[in-house]
Amino acid sequence: MKEEAIKSYKVPIEAPRDLIEAYFEVKRKALREVLNHVAYSQTGKAHLNFKAEDRRKLRNDLLKDWRYSKHYIDSAINSIIGLVKGWIKLYNRGKAKSKPKITRRTVYIKNTLFSYKNGLLKISIEPRRRYLEVDLRKYEYLPKDFDSIGGLLLTESELIITFRKLVKNVKPKRWASFDVNLTNITALINGNIIRYDLKKLYHFHRIYEKKRKKIQKFSKHKPKTANRLMKKYSKREKNRAKDLMHKLTTKITRELADLKSGALLENLKNIKSRILNKSRDLNRKLSKWNARQFQFMLEYKLKWLDLPVKYINPKNSSKACPLCSGRMATYEGRLMKCKKCGFIADRDIIAVLNLQMWGSGVTPKALIARLRAMMGKRLVTKTYQFL
Ligand SMILES: [Zn+2]
């Protein structure tokens, strides 16, 4: 199976508001109907009893007075069935709060509804008479080296376009490893330890946390205002944090592309998520957010350039001595010392060293000799500031 890389971009558009509104209403109707077909067993488990004939009936109902392309009805029904099935899964695990609702005015446009030729995207709104045309050549930031366009998502002011590209299996010249923490990302790239400073991102999250706490205080008296402010601030916080991660991962991707280097990342599924998911603590949530965003963005950006990403089980990555496999114990602050050979190093550096050796099978001897001579001091060769 060939692997695909995917990138999504937004372009501003004059949206067909009538279609967006009609699609929104159709989804609400479809949701009411599909929810009527959720049945519960004697043990209280939910399941969906929606047969092909139910679907046909719903489709015919929805097509009455529908002047837009018929494919929109099919995609609305599919997305509603997906939504309800997702809800049933949560419900059966005891995790569903309330029944699903349609809140977003977005239209999913599958590839049967648009054509793409010479930079021009032509989306069918009403069959054979009304189209939305978007000239992608006007937007310089869009990728030019893609193989196809996947689905489109239409919002009230933007079109979100997914570009696809087939990934070639290229063997990288070398591997870089990354360890993501709350206030920094430590990397081992081409034999050098590099640290990307996330302190400003961290402080900025704390400022928003304070704002949220303030809002919570008056949420009892003014719930509507509180809700609106909360949404506004959360969105702003997320967007600004994402912006920063984009800048950082783009910069790292360029460096790795120059070096023809793949990336070794910690597989968070195994260990960290188990501890982190249960925690309500803001710091843990934030370091989880950092790690997921960083890995997600770096992975698709590297894949787009045919550079591989490998996930390594991080078990004991900051506890095993990279020189002799002895056990490292806390020494001083973030420093760890090997009980067997006496090697001292910062725990993040131990983690990237181990990830690199486990993932690539290569020992960075020159670096280790340097670290050994320094005995835990002046470990970082370069620090990048962000924001
Ligand atoms: Zn050792």
PDB file of N, CA and C in Angstrom, residues 1-6 145-148 163-170 302-307:
ATOM      1  N   MET A   1       0.832  -1.201   0.000  1.00  0.00           N
ATOM      2  CA  MET A   1       0.000   0.000   0.000  1.00  0.00           C
ATOM      3  C   MET A   1       0.870   1.257   0.000  1.00  0.00           C
ATOM      4  N   LYS A   2       0.507   2.179  -0.875  1.00  0.00           N
ATOM      5  CA  LYS A   2       1.287   3.419  -0.934  1.00  0.00           C
ATOM      6  C   LYS A   2       0.812   4.388   0.136  1.00  0.00           C
ATOM      7  N   GLU A   3       1.782   5.032   0.726  1.00  0.00           N
ATOM      8  CA  GLU A   3       1.440   5.992   1.774  1.00  0.00           C
ATOM      9  C   GLU A   3       1.198   7.364   1.172  1.00  0.00           C
ATOM     10  N   GLU A   4       0.287   8.092   1.800  1.00  0.00           N
ATOM     11  CA  GLU A   4      -0.045   9.416   1.309  1.00  0.00           C
ATOM     12  C   GLU A   4       0.288  10.472   2.349  1.00  0.00           C
ATOM     13  N   ALA A   5       0.744  11.613   1.861  1.00  0.00           N
ATOM     14  CA  ALA A   5       0.918  12.755   2.763  1.00  0.00           C
ATOM     15  C   ALA A   5      -0.198  13.735   2.470  1.00  0.00           C
ATOM     16  N   ILE A   6      -0.672  14.398   3.517  1.00  0.00           N
ATOM     17  CA  ILE A   6      -1.819  15.290   3.386  1.00  0.00           C
ATOM     18  C   ILE A   6      -1.498  16.642   4.009  1.00  0.00           C
ATOM     19  N   ASP A 145       3.264  21.095  -5.582  1.00  0.00           N
ATOM     20  CA  ASP A 145       3.774  19.751  -5.881  1.00  0.00           C
ATOM     21  C   ASP A 145       2.863  18.648  -5.339  1.00  0.00           C
ATOM     22  N   PHE A 146       1.540  18.785  -5.528  1.00  0.00           N
ATOM     23  CA  PHE A 146       0.629  17.749  -5.006  1.00  0.00           C
ATOM     24  C   PHE A 146       0.170  16.828  -6.144  1.00  0.00           C
ATOM     25  N   ASP A 147      -0.353  15.665  -5.780  1.00  0.00           N
ATOM     26  CA  ASP A 147      -0.846  14.727  -6.787  1.00  0.00           C
ATOM     27  C   ASP A 147      -2.334  14.879  -7.031  1.00  0.00           C
ATOM     28  N   SER A 148      -3.083  15.165  -5.967  1.00  0.00           N
ATOM     29  CA  SER A 148      -4.525  15.327  -6.144  1.00  0.00           C
ATOM     30  C   SER A 148      -5.098  16.172  -5.010  1.00  0.00           C
ATOM     31  N   PHE A 163      -4.768  18.821   0.217  1.00  0.00           N
ATOM     32  CA  PHE A 163      -3.916  18.379  -0.891  1.00  0.00           C
ATOM     33  C   PHE A 163      -3.301  17.040  -0.536  1.00  0.00           C
ATOM     34  N   ARG A 164      -3.196  16.169  -1.540  1.00  0.00           N
ATOM     35  CA  ARG A 164      -2.624  14.846  -1.304  1.00  0.00           C
ATOM     36  C   ARG A 164      -1.406  14.631  -2.175  1.00  0.00           C
ATOM     37  N   LYS A 165      -0.495  13.866  -1.634  1.00  0.00           N
ATOM     38  CA  LYS A 165       0.707  13.535  -2.391  1.00  0.00           C
ATOM     39  C   LYS A 165       1.135  12.132  -2.014  1.00  0.00           C
ATOM     40  N   LEU A 166       1.534  11.348  -2.996  1.00  0.00           N
ATOM     41  CA  LEU A 166       2.024  10.008  -2.696  1.00  0.00           C
ATOM     42  C   LEU A 166       3.439  10.112  -2.146  1.00  0.00           C
ATOM     43  N   VAL A 167       3.699   9.352  -1.099  1.00  0.00           N
ATOM     44  CA  VAL A 167       5.004   9.426  -0.446  1.00  0.00           C
ATOM     45  C   VAL A 167       5.925   8.369  -1.027  1.00  0.00           C
ATOM     46  N   LYS A 168       7.134   8.779  -1.354  1.00  0.00           N
ATOM     47  CA  LYS A 168       8.130   7.809  -1.817  1.00  0.00           C
ATOM     48  C   LYS A 168       8.848   7.254  -0.601  1.00  0.00           C
ATOM     49  N   ASN A 169       9.231   5.983  -0.681  1.00  0.00           N
ATOM     50  CA  ASN A 169       9.979   5.398   0.424  1.00  0.00           C
ATOM     51  C   ASN A 169      11.464   5.654   0.252  1.00  0.00           C
ATOM     52  N   VAL A 170      11.933   6.761   0.776  1.00  0.00           N
ATOM     53  CA  VAL A 170      13.344   7.118   0.634  1.00  0.00           C
ATOM     54  C   VAL A 170      14.049   6.814   1.947  1.00  0.00           C
ATOM     55  N   LEU A 302       7.276  16.573   7.083  1.00  0.00           N
ATOM     56  CA  LEU A 302       8.402  15.754   6.630  1.00  0.00           C
ATOM     57  C   LEU A 302       7.963  14.760   5.566  1.00  0.00           C
ATOM     58  N   LYS A 303       6.818  14.124   5.789  1.00  0.00           N
ATOM     59  CA  LYS A 303       6.324  13.132   4.830  1.00  0.00           C
ATOM     60  C   LYS A 303       6.120  13.757   3.462  1.00  0.00           C
ATOM     61  N   TRP A 304       5.640  15.001   3.466  1.00  0.00           N
ATOM     62  CA  TRP A 304       5.416  15.700   2.205  1.00  0.00           C
ATOM     63  C   TRP A 304       6.714  15.768   1.403  1.00  0.00           C
ATOM     64  N   LEU A 305       7.851  15.807   2.093  1.00  0.00           N
ATOM     65  CA  LEU A 305       9.160  15.886   1.428  1.00  0.00           C
ATOM     66  C   LEU A 305       9.824  14.514   1.311  1.00  0.00           C
ATOM     67  N   ASP A 306       9.039  13.460   1.471  1.00  0.00           N
ATOM     68  CA  ASP A 306       9.541  12.079   1.392  1.00  0.00           C
ATOM     69  C   ASP A 306      10.559  11.743   2.479  1.00  0.00           C
ATOM     70  N   LEU A 307      10.484  12.435   3.614  1.00  0.00           N
ATOM     71  CA  LEU A 307      11.372  12.104   4.733  1.00  0.00           C
ATOM     72  C   LEU A 307      10.578  11.294   5.761  1.00  0.00           C
TER      73      LEU A 307
END
